[in-house]
Coordinates of C-alpha atoms in Angstrom, one line a residue:
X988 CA 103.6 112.6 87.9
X989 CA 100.7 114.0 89.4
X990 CA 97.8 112.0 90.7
X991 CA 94.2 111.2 90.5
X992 CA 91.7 113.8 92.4
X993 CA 88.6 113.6 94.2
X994 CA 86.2 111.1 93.2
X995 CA 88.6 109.5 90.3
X996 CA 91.0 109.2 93.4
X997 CA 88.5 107.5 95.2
X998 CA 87.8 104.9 92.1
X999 CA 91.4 103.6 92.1
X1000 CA 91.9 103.2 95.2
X1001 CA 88.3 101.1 95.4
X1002 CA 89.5 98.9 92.6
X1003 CA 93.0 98.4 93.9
X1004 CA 91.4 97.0 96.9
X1005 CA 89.0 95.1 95.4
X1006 CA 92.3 93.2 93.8
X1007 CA 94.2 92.7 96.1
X1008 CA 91.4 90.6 97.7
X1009 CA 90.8 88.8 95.0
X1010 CA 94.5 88.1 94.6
X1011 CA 94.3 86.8 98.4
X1012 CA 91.2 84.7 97.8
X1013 CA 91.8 82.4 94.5
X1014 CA 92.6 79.2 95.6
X1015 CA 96.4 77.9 95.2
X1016 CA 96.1 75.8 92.0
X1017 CA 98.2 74.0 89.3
X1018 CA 97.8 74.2 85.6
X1019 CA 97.3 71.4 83.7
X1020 CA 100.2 69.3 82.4
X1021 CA 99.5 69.8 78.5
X1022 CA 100.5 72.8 77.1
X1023 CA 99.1 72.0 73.8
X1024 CA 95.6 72.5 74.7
X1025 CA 96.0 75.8 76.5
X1026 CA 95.8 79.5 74.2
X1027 CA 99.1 81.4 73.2
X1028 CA 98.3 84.2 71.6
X1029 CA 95.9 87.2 72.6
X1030 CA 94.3 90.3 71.1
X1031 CA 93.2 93.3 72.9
X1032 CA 91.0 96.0 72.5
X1033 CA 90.5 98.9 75.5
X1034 CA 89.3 102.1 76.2
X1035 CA 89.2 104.6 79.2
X1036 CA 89.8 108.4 80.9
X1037 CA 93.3 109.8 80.6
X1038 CA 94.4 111.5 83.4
X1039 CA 97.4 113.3 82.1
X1040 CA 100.7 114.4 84.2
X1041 CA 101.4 117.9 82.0
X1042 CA 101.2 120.5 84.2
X1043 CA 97.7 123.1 84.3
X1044 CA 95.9 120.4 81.9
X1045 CA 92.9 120.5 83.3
X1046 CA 92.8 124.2 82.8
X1047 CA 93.5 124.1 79.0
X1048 CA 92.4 121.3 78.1
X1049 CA 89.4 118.8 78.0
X1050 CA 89.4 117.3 81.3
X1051 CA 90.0 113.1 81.4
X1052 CA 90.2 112.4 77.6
X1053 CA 89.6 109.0 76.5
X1054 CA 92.5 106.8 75.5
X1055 CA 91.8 104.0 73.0
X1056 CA 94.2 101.4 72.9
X1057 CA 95.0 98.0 71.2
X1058 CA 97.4 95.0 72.0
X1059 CA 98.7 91.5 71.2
X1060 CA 100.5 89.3 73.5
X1061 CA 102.6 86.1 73.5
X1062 CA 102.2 83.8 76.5
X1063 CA 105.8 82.5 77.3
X1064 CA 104.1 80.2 79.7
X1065 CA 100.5 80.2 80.9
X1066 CA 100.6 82.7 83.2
X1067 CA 103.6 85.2 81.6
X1068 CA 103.0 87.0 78.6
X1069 CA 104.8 89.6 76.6
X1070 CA 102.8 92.0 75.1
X1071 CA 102.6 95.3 72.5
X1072 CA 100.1 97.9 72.5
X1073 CA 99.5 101.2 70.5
X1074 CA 97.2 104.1 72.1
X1075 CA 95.9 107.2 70.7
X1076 CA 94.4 110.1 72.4
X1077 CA 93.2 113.4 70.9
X1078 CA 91.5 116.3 73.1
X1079 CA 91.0 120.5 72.0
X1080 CA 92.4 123.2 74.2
X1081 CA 92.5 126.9 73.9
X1082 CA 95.2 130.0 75.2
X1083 CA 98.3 127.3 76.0
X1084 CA 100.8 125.1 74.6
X1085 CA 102.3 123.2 77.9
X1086 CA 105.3 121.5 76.1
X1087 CA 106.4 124.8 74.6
X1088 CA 105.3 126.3 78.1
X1089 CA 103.8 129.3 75.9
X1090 CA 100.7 131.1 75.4
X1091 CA 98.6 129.8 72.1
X1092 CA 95.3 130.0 70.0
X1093 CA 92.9 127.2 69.6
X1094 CA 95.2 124.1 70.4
X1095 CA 94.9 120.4 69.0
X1096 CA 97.0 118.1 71.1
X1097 CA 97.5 114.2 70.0
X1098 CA 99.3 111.5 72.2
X1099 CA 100.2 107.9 70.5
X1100 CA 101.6 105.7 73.9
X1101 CA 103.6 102.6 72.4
X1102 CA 103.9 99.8 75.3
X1103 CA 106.0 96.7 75.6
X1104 CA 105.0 94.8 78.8
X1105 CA 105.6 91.3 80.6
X1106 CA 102.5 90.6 82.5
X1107 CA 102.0 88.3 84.9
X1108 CA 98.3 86.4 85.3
X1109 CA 97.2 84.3 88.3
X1110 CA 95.4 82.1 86.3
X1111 CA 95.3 78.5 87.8
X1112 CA 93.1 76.5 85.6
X1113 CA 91.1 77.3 82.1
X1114 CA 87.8 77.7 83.6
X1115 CA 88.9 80.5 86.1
X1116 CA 85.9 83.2 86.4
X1117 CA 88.1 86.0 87.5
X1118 CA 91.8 86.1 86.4
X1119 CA 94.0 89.4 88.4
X1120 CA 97.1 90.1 86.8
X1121 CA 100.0 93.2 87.1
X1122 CA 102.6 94.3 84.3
X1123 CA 105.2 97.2 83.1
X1124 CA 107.8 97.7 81.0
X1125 CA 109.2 100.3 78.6
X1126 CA 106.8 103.0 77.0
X1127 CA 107.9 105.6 74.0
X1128 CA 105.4 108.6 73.9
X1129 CA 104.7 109.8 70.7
X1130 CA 102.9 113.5 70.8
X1131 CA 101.4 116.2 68.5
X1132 CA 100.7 119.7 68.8
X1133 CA 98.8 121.9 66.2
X1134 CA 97.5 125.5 66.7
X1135 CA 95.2 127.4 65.0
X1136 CA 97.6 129.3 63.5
X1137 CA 99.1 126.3 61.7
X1138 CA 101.7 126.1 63.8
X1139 CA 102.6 122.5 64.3
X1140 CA 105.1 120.6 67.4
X1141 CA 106.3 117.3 67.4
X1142 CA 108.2 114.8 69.1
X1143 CA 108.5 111.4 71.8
X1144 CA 109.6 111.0 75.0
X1145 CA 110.6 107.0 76.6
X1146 CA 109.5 106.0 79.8
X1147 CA 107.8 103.5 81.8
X1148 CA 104.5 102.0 82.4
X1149 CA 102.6 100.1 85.5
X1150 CA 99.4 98.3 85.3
X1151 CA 97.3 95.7 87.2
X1152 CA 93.8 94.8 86.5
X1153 CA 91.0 91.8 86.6
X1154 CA 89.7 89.4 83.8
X1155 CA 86.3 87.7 83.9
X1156 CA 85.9 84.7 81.4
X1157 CA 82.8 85.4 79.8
X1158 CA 82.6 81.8 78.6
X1159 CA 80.9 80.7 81.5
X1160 CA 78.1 83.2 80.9
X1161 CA 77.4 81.6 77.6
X1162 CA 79.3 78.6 76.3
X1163 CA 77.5 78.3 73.2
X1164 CA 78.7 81.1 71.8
X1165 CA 82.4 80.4 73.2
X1166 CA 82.0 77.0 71.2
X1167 CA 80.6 79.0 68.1
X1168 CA 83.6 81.1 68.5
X1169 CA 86.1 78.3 68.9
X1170 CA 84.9 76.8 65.8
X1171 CA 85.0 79.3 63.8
X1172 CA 88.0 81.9 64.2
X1173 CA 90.0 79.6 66.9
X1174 CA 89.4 81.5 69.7
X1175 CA 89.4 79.5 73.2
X1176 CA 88.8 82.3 75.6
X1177 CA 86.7 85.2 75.8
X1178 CA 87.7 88.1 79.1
X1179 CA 86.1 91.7 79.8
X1180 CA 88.8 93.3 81.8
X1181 CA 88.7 96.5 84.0
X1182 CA 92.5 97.9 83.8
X1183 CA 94.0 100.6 85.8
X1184 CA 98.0 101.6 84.5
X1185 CA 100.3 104.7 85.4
X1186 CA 102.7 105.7 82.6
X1187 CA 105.7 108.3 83.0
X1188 CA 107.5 110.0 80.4
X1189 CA 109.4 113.0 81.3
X1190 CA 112.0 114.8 79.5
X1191 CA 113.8 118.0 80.8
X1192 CA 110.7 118.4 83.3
X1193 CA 107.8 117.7 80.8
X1194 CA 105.7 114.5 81.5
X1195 CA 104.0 113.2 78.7
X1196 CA 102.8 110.3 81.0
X1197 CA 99.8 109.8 82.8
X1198 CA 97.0 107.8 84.7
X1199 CA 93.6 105.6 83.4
X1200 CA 91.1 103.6 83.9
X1201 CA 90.5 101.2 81.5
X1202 CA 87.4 98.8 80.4
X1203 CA 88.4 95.9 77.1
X1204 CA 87.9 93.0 75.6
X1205 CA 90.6 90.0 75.5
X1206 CA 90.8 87.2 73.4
X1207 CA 92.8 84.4 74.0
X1208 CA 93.8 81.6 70.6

């Protein structure tokens, strides 16, 4: 899988160490006794820049794509969650088709990531401001190729994805709208999360992973 470069390098690496110390700072907590109160269920909505592992992309293609994704989890317990997502990216190229490894016309190249993670959240009590958390698990990459000529490629790839990112409640930024919300469509919490997740899918030597940078929108009922 090839990496990130130069400033988008410099990003991760920021925002991995920005974790990491707030992983080290939240204060060692317990979760309150009565399950029934706390959320089970959470919807997700996220976008962000691809950064994908095919070889001489950034020469064909549009450089860092963005990658819209959505995804629901089930909390097993408070903290661990299983989760699904589906993502779709769609970017224009010209002179190269790097699956076929063969020279093309105008190119139209579509990749659909399906994700099944456990995560893990170090959330310590329902009011937390800032809530890190890390996953993985299995990915299947679905992709699409179509060239101006009409010709048309298709076909997936399994793999695996890594991930860690932050949550901040936005609840405590304005509660009467979190109560408005609670009343009306059930939903107890309210996170804007900045994500950053690796994905590899490679297949007699073609990797239809890649690296983001991601900014959503949780829900937690």
């Amino acid at each position: 899988m090839i990496g990130f470069s130069g400033t988008y390098a410099n990003c991760k690496v920021m925002f991995v160490t920005l974790l990491s110390s707030v992983c080290l700072l939240l204060p060692v907590a317990s979760l309150a006794k009565d399950e029934s109160t706390t959320p089970h269920w959470s919807f997700e909505f996220k976008v962000g820049q691809f950064e994908s592992a095919l070889d001489k992309w950034d020469t064909y293609y549009d450089e860092n794509p963005f990658l819209l994704n959505v995804g629901w989890s089930y909390k097993i317990f408070r903290p661990l969650e299983i989760g699904l997502s589906l993502g779709r990216m769609t970017t224009n190229g010209i002179g190269d088709l790097p699956i076929q490894q063969s020279v093309g016309g105008d190119v139209n190249f579509t990749l659909i990531p399906v994700n099944i993670s456990l995560l893990y959240r170090f959330v310590f009590h329902e009011k937390q401001l800032l809530v890190p958390y890390i996953g993985g698990g299995w990915t299947r990459v679905y992709y699409r190729q179509e060239t101006g000529g009409g010709d048309k490629f298709e076909g997936s790839h399994d793999g695996h994805h890594v991930k860690l990112g932050i949550q901040i409640l936005l609840d405590s930024f304005d509660k009467q709208s979190a109560r408005n919300l609670q009343r009306k469509i059930g939903v107890e919490n309210t996170y804007l999360f900045l994500e950053a997740q690796s994905m590899e899918a490679k297949e007699n030597g073609i990797d239809l992973g890649g690296d983001s940078i991601s900014l959503g929108l949780l829900m937690e009922y």
